[in-house]
PDB file of C-alpha atoms in Angstrom:
ATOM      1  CA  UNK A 126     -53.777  89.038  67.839  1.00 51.00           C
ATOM      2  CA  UNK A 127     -50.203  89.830  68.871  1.00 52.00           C
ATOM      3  CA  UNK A 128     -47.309  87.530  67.370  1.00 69.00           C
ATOM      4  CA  UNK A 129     -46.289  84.384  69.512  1.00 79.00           C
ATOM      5  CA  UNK A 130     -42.725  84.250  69.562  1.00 73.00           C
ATOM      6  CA  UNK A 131     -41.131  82.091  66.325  1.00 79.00           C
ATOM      7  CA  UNK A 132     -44.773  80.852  65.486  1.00 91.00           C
ATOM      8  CA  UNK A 133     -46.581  81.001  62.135  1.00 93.00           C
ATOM      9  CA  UNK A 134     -49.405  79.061  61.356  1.00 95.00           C
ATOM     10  CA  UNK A 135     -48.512  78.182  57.709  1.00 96.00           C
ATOM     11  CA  UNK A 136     -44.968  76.134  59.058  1.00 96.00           C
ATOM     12  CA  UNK A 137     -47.298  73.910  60.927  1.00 97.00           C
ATOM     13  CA  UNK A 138     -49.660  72.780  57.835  1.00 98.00           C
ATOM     14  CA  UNK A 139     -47.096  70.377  56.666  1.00 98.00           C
ATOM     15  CA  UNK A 140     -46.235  68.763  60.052  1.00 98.00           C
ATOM     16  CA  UNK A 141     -50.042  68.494  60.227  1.00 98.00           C
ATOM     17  CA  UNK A 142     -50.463  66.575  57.182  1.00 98.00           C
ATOM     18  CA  UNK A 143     -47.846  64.054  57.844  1.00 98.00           C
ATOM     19  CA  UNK A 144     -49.395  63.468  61.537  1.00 98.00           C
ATOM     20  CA  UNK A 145     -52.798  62.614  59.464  1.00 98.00           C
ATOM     21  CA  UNK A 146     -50.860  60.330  57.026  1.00 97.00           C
ATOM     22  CA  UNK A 147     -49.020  58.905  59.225  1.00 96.00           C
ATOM     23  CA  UNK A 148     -52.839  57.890  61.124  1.00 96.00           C
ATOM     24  CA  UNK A 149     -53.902  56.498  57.541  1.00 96.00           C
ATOM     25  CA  UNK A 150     -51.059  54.205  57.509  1.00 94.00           C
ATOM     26  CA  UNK A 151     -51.896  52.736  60.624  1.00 91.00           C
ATOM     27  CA  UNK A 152     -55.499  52.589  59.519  1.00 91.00           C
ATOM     28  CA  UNK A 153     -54.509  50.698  56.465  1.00 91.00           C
ATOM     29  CA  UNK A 154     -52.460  47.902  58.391  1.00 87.00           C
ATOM     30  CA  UNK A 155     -54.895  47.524  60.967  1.00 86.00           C
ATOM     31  CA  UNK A 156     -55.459  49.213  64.387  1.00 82.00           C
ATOM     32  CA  UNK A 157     -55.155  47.759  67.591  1.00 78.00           C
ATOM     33  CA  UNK A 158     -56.210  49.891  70.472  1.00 80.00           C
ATOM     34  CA  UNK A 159     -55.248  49.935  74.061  1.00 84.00           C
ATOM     35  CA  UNK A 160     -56.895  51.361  76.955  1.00 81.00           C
ATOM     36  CA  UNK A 161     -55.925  54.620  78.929  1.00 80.00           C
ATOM     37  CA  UNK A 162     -56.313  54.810  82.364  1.00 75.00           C
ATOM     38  CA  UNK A 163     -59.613  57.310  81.915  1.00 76.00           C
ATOM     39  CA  UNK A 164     -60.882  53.533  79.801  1.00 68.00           C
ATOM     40  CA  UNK A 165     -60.893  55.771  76.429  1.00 83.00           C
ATOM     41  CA  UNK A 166     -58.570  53.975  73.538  1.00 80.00           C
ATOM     42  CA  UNK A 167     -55.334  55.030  72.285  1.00 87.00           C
ATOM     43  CA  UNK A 168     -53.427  53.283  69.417  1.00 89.00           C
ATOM     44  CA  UNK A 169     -49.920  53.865  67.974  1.00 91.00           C
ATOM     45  CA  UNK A 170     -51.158  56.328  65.478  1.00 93.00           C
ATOM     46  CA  UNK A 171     -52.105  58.826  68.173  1.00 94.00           C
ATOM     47  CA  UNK A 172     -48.607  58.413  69.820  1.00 94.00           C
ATOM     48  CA  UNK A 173     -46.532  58.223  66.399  1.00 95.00           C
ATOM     49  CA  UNK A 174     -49.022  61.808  65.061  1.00 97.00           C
ATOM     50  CA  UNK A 175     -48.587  63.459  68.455  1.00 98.00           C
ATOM     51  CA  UNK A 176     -44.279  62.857  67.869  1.00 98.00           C
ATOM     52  CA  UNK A 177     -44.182  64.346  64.800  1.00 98.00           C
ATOM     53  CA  UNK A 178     -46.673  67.631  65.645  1.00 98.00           C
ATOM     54  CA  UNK A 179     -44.310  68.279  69.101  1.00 98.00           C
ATOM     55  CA  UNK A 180     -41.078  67.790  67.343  1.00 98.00           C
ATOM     56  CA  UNK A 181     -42.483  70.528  64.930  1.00 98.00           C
ATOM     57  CA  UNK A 182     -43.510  72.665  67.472  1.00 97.00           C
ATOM     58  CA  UNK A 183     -40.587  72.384  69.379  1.00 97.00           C
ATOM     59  CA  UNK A 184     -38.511  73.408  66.016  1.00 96.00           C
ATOM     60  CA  UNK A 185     -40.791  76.371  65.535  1.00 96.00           C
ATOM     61  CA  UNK A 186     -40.952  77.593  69.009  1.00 96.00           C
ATOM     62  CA  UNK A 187     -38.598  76.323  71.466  1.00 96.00           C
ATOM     63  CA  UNK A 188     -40.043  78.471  74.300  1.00 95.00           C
ATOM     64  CA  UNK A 189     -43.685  78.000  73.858  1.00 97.00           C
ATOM     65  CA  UNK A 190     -44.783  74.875  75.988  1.00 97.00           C
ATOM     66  CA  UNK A 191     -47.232  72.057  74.438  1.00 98.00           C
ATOM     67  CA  UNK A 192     -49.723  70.460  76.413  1.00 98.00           C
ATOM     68  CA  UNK A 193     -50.905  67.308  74.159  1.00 98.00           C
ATOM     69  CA  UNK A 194     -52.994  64.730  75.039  1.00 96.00           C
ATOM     70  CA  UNK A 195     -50.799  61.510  75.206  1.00 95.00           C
ATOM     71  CA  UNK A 196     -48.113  63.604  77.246  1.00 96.00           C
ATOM     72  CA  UNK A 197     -50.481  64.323  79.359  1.00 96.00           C
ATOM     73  CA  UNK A 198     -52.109  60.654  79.655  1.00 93.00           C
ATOM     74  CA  UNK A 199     -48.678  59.981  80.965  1.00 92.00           C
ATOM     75  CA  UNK A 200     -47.962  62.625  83.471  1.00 94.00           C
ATOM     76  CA  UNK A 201     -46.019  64.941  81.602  1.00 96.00           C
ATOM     77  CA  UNK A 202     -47.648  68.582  81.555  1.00 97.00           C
ATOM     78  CA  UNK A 203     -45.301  71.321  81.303  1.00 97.00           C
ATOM     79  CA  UNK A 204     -45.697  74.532  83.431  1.00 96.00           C
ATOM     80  CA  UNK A 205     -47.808  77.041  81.604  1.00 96.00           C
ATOM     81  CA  UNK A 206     -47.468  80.165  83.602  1.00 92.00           C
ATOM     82  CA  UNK A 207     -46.452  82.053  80.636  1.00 94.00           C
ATOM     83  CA  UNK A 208     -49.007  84.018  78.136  1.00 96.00           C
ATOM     84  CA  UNK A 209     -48.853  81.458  75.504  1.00 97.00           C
ATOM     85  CA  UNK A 210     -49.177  77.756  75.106  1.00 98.00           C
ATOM     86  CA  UNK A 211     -50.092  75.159  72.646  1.00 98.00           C
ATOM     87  CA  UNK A 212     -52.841  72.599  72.631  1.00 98.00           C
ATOM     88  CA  UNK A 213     -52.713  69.260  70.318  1.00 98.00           C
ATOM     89  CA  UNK A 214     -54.883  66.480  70.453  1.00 98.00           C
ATOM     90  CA  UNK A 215     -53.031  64.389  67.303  1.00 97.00           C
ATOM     91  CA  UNK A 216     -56.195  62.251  67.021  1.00 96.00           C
ATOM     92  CA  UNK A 217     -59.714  63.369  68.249  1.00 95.00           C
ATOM     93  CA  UNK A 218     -61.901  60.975  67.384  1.00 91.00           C
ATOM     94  CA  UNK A 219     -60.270  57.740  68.409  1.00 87.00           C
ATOM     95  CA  UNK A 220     -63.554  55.502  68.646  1.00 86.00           C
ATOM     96  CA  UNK A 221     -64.171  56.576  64.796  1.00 89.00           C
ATOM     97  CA  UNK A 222     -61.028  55.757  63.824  1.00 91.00           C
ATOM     98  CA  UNK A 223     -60.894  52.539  65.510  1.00 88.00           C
ATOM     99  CA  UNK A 224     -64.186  51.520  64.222  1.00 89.00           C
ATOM    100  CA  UNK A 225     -62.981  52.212  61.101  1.00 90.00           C
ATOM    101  CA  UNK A 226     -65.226  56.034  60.221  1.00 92.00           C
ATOM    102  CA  UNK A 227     -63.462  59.176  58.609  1.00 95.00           C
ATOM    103  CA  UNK A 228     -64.796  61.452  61.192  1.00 94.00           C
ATOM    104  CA  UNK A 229     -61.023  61.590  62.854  1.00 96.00           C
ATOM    105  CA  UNK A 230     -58.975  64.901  62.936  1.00 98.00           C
ATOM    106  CA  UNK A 231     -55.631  66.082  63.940  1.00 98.00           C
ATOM    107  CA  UNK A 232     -55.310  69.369  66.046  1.00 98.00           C
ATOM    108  CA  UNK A 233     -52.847  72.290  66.607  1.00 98.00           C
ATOM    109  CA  UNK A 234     -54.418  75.243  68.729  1.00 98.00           C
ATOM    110  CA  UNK A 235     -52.449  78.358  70.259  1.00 98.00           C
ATOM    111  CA  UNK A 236     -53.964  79.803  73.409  1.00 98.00           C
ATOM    112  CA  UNK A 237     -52.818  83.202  74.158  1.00 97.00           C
ATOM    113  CA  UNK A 238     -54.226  83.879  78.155  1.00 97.00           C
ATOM    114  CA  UNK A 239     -57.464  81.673  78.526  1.00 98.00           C
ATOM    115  CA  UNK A 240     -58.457  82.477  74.188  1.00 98.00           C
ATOM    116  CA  UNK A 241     -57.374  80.238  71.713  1.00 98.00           C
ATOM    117  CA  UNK A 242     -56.010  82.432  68.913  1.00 97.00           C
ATOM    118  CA  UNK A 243     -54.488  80.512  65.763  1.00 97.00           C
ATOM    119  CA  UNK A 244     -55.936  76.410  65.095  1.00 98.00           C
ATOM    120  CA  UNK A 245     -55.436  74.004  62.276  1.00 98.00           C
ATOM    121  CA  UNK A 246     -58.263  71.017  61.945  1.00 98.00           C
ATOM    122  CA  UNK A 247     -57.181  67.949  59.180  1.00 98.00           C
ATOM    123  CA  UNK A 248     -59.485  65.277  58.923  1.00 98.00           C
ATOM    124  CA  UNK A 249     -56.783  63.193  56.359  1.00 98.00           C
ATOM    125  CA  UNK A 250     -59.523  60.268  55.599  1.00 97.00           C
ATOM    126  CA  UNK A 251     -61.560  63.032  54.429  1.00 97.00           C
ATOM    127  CA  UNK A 252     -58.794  65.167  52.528  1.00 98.00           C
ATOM    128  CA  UNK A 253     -60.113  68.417  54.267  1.00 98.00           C
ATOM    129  CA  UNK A 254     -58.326  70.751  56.485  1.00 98.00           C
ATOM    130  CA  UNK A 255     -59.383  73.710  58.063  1.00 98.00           C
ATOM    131  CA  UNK A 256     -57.057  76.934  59.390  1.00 98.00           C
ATOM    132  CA  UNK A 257     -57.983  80.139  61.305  1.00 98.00           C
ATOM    133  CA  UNK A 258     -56.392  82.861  62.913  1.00 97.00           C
ATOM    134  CA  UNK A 259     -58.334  85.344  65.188  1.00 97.00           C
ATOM    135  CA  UNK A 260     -58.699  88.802  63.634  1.00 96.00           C
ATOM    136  CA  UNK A 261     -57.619  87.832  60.158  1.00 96.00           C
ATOM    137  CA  UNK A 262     -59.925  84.634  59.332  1.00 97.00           C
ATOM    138  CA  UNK A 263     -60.348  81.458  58.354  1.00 98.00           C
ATOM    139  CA  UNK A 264     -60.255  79.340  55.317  1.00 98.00           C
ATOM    140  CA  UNK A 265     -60.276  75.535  54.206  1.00 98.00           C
ATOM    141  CA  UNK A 266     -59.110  73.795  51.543  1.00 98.00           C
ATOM    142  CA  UNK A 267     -58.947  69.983  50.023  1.00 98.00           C
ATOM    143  CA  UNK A 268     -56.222  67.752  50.559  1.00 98.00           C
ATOM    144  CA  UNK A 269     -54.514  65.408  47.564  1.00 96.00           C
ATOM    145  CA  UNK A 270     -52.510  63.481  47.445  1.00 93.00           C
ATOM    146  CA  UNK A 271     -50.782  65.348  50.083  1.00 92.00           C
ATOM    147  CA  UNK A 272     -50.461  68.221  48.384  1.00 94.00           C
ATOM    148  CA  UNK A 273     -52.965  71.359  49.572  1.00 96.00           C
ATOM    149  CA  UNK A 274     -55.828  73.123  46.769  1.00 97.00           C
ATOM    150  CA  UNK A 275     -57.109  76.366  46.880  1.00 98.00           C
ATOM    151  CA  UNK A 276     -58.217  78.180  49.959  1.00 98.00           C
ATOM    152  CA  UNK A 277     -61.556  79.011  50.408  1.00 98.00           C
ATOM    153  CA  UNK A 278     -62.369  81.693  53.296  1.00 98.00           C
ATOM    154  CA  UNK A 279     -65.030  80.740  55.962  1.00 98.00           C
ATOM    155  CA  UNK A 280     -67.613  82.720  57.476  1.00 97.00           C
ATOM    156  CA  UNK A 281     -70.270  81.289  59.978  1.00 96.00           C
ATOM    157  CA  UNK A 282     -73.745  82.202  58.449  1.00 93.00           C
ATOM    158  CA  UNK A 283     -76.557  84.191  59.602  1.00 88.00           C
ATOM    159  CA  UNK A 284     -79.188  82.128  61.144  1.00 79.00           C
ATOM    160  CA  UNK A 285     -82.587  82.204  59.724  1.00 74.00           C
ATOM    161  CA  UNK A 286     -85.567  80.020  60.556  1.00 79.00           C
ATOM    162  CA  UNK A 287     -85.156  77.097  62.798  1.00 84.00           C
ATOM    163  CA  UNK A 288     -81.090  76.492  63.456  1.00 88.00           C
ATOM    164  CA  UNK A 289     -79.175  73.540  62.066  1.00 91.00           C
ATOM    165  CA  UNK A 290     -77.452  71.659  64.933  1.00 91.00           C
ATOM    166  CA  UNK A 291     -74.554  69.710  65.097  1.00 92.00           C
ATOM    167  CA  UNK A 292     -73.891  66.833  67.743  1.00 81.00           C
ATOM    168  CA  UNK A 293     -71.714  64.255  68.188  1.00 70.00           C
ATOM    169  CA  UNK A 294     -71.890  60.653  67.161  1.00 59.00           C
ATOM    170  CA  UNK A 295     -71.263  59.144  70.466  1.00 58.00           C
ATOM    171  CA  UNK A 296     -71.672  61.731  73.341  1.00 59.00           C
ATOM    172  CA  UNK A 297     -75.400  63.090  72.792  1.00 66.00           C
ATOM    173  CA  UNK A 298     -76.617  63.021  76.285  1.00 74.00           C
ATOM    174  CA  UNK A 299     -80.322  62.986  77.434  1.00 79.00           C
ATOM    175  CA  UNK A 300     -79.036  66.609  78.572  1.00 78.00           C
ATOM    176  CA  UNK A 301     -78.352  68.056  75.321  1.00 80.00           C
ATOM    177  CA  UNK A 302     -81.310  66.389  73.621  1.00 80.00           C
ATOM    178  CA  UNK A 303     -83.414  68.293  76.128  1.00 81.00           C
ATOM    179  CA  UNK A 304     -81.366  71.452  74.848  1.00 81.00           C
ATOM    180  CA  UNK A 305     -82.058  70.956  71.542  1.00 82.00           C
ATOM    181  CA  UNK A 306     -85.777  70.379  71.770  1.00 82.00           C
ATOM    182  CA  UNK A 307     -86.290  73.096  73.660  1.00 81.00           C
ATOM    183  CA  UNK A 308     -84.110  75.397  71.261  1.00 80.00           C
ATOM    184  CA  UNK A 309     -86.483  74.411  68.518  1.00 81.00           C
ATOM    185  CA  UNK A 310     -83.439  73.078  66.351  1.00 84.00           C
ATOM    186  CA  UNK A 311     -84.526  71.590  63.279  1.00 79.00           C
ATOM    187  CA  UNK A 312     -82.315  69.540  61.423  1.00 85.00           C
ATOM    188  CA  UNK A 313     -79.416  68.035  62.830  1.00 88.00           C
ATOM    189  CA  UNK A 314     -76.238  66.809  61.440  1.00 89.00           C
ATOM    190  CA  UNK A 315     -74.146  63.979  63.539  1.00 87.00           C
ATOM    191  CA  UNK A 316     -70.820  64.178  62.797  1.00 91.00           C
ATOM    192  CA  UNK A 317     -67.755  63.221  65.445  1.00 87.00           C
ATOM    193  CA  UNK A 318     -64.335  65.197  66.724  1.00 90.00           C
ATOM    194  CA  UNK A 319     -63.678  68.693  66.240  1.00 95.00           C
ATOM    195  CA  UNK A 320     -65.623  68.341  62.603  1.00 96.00           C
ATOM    196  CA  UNK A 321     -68.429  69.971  64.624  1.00 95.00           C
ATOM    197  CA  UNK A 322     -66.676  73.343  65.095  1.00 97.00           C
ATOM    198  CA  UNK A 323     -65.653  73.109  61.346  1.00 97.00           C
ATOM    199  CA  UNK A 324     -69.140  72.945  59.774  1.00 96.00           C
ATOM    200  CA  UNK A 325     -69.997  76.258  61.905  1.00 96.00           C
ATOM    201  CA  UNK A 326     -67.383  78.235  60.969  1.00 97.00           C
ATOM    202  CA  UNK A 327     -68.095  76.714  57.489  1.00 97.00           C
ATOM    203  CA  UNK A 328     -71.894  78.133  57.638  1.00 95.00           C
ATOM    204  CA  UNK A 329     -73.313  74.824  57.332  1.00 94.00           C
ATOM    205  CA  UNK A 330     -74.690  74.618  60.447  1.00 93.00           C
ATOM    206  CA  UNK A 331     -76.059  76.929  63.559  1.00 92.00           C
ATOM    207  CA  UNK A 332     -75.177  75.384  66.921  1.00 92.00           C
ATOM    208  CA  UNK A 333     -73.399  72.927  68.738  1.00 92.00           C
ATOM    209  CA  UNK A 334     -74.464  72.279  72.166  1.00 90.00           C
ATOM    210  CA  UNK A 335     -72.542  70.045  74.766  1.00 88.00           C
ATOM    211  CA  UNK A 336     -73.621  69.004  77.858  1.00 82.00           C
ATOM    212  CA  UNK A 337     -70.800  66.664  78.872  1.00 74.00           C
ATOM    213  CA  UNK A 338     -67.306  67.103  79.774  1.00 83.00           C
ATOM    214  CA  UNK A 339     -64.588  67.158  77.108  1.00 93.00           C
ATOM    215  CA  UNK A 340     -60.884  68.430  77.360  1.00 96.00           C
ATOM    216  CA  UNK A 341     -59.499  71.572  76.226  1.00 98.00           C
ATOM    217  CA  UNK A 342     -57.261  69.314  73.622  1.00 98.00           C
ATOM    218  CA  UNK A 343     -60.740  68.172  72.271  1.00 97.00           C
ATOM    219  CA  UNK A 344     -61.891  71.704  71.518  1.00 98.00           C
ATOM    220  CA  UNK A 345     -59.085  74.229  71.371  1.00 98.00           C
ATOM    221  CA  UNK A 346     -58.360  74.295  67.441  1.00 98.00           C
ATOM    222  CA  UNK A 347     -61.768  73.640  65.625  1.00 98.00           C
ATOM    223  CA  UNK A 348     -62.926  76.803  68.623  1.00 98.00           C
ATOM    224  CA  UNK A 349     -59.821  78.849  66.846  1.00 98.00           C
ATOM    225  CA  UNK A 350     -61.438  78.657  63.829  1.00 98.00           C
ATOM    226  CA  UNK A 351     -65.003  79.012  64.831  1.00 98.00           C
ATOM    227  CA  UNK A 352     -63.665  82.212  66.656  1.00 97.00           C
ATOM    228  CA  UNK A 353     -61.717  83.632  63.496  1.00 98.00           C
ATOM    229  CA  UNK A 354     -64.748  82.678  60.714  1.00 98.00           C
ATOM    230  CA  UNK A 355     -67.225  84.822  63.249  1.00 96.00           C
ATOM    231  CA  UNK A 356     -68.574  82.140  66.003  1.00 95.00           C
ATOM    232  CA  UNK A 357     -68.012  81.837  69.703  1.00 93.00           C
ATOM    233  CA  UNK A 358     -68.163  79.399  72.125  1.00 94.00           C
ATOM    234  CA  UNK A 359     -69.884  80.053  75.157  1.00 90.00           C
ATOM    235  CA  UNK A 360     -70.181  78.111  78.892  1.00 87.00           C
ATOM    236  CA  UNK A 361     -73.432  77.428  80.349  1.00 79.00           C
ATOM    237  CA  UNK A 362     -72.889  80.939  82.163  1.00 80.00           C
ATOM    238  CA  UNK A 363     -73.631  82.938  79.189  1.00 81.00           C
ATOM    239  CA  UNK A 364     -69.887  83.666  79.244  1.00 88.00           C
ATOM    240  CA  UNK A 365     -66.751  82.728  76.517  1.00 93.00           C
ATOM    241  CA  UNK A 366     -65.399  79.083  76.915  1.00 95.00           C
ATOM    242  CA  UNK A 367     -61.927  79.687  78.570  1.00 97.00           C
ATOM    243  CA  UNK A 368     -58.875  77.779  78.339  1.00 98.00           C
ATOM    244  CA  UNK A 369     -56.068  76.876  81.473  1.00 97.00           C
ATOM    245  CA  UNK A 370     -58.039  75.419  83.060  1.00 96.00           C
ATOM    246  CA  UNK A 371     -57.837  72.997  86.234  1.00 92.00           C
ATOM    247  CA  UNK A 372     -56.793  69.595  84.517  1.00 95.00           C
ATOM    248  CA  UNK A 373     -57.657  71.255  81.000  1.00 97.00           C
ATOM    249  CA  UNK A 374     -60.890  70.272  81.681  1.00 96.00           C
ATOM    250  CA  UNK A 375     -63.999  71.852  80.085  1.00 95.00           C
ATOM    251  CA  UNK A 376     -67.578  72.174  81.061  1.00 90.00           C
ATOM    252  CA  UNK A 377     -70.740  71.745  79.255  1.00 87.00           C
ATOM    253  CA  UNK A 378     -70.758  74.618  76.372  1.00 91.00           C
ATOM    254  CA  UNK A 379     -72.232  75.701  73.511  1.00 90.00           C
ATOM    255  CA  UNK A 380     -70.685  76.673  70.152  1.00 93.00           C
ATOM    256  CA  UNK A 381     -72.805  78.924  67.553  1.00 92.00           C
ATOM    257  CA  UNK A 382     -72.297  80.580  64.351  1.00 92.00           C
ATOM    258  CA  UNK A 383     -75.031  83.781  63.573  1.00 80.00           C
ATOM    259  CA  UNK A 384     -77.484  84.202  66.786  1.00 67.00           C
ATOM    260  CA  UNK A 385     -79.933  86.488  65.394  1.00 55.00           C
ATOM    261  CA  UNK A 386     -82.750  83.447  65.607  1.00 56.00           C
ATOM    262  CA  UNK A 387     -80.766  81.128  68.240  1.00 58.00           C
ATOM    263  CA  UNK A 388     -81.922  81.277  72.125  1.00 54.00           C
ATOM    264  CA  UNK A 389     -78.742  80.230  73.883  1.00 54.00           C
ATOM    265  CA  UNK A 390     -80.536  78.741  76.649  1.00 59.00           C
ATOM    266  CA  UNK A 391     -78.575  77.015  79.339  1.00 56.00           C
ATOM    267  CA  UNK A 392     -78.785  73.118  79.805  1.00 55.00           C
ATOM    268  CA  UNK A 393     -77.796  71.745  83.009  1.00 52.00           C
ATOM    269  CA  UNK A 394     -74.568  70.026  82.815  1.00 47.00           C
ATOM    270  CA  UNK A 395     -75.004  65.784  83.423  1.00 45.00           C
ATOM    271  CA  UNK A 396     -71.449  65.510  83.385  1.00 41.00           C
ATOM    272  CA  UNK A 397     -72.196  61.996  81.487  1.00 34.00           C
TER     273      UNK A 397
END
């Protein structure tokens, strides 16, 4: 991966971790949740995490542009005609948060072309964060108290015998059940937000198919680090999940660790 100008990956763990406290604090005093125009929630705590990750960004690289999900909720998208550009998504996993689950992350991707390059995935209720840079790996590590443990590198594992799948908590549609049946996926972990592409890249599971529409703010970092710990995301073409899209919207997809045993059949995209 060539250098983005002014960035580095290990500036932006400590904005990171004050976006995710800053989300626990809310969570402790009680969320209230309002309704975007597309009828998904937002609360304070995405707003307040999403300041504090741009005005880092903005710090570190001036020239870059950010596309980030409440910006973009409220009409401001920068040009990105350039060759790089950031993705955040300061909370993915807003329903889980709100409903008071720890399956909520906060996201920082570079995208160099259509490839996301460099991501960071916290999940602060769970203390875990996850980094990755394309061509020289990925590693996690626990979170204390604020203050980061050792770093343990991550490798997607070889699949043998029937995959593991991952799928989300609240968007499994009849389409992807149908993919996964057919797959012959045996046991399947349900886990929400960008957690998914984090227990790929962390070998503990095989596959994550999705038939329905997400955003490239949704995906951008945990694909990063799926990418850098030996994955890949794929569309329902056969072909790598690009990014720059119209509207930074995404099609169905599927994200894998080993294939040796994995048929990465197409599903037809419901768009549900």
């Amino acid at each position: 991966m060539a250098e983005a100008d002014g960035f580095d990956i290990e500036r932006m763990i400590e904005p990171v971790l004050a976006a995710g406290a800053r989300t626990l604090v809310h969570r402790a005093a009680g969320v209230v949740a309002d309704t975007k125009a597309d009828a998904s929630p937002v609360t304070v705590a995405d707003r307040e995490a999403e300041a504090i990750l741009l005005a880092a960004l903005a710090a570190q690289c001036p020239d870059i542009p950010v596309v980030a999900e409440e910006e973009a909720a409220a009409g401001r998208v920068p040009d990105v005609g350039g060759r790089w550009f950031f993705l955040v998504d300061p909370l993915d996993g807003t329903k889980e948060y709100v409903g008071g689950g720890t399956d909520f992350t906060v996201n920082v991707a570079l995208i160099d072309g259509e490839a996301p390059v460099a991501g960071i995935v916290y999940a602060p209720a769970r203390g875990q964060l996850w980094c990755g840079t394309v061509g020289r790996g990925a590693w996690a590590t626990e979170v204390v108290d604020g203050a980061v443990g050792a770093r343990a590198p991550l490798k997607v594992r070889d699949c043998a015998g029937a995959p593991v799948a991952v799928a989300s908590k609240s968007h499994c549609t009849p389409a992807t059940e149908a993919w996964l049946a057919a797959s012959g996926c045996g046991a399947r972990v349900s886990v929400g937000s960008s957690l998914k592409f984090a227990l790929i890249a962390a070998g503990e599971a095989d596959v994550y198919p999705r038939a329905g529409p997400t955003m490239e703010w949704d995906t951008a970092a945990g694909d990063a680090i799926l990418r850098a710990a030996g994955g890949r995301t794929l569309c329902l073409d056969g072909q790598p999940l690009t990014y720059r899209k119209a509207r930074y919207f995404n099609p169905g997809f599927v994200a894998s660790g080993g294939h040796a045993c994995l048929p990465l059949r197409p599903f037809v995209d419901d768009g549900k």
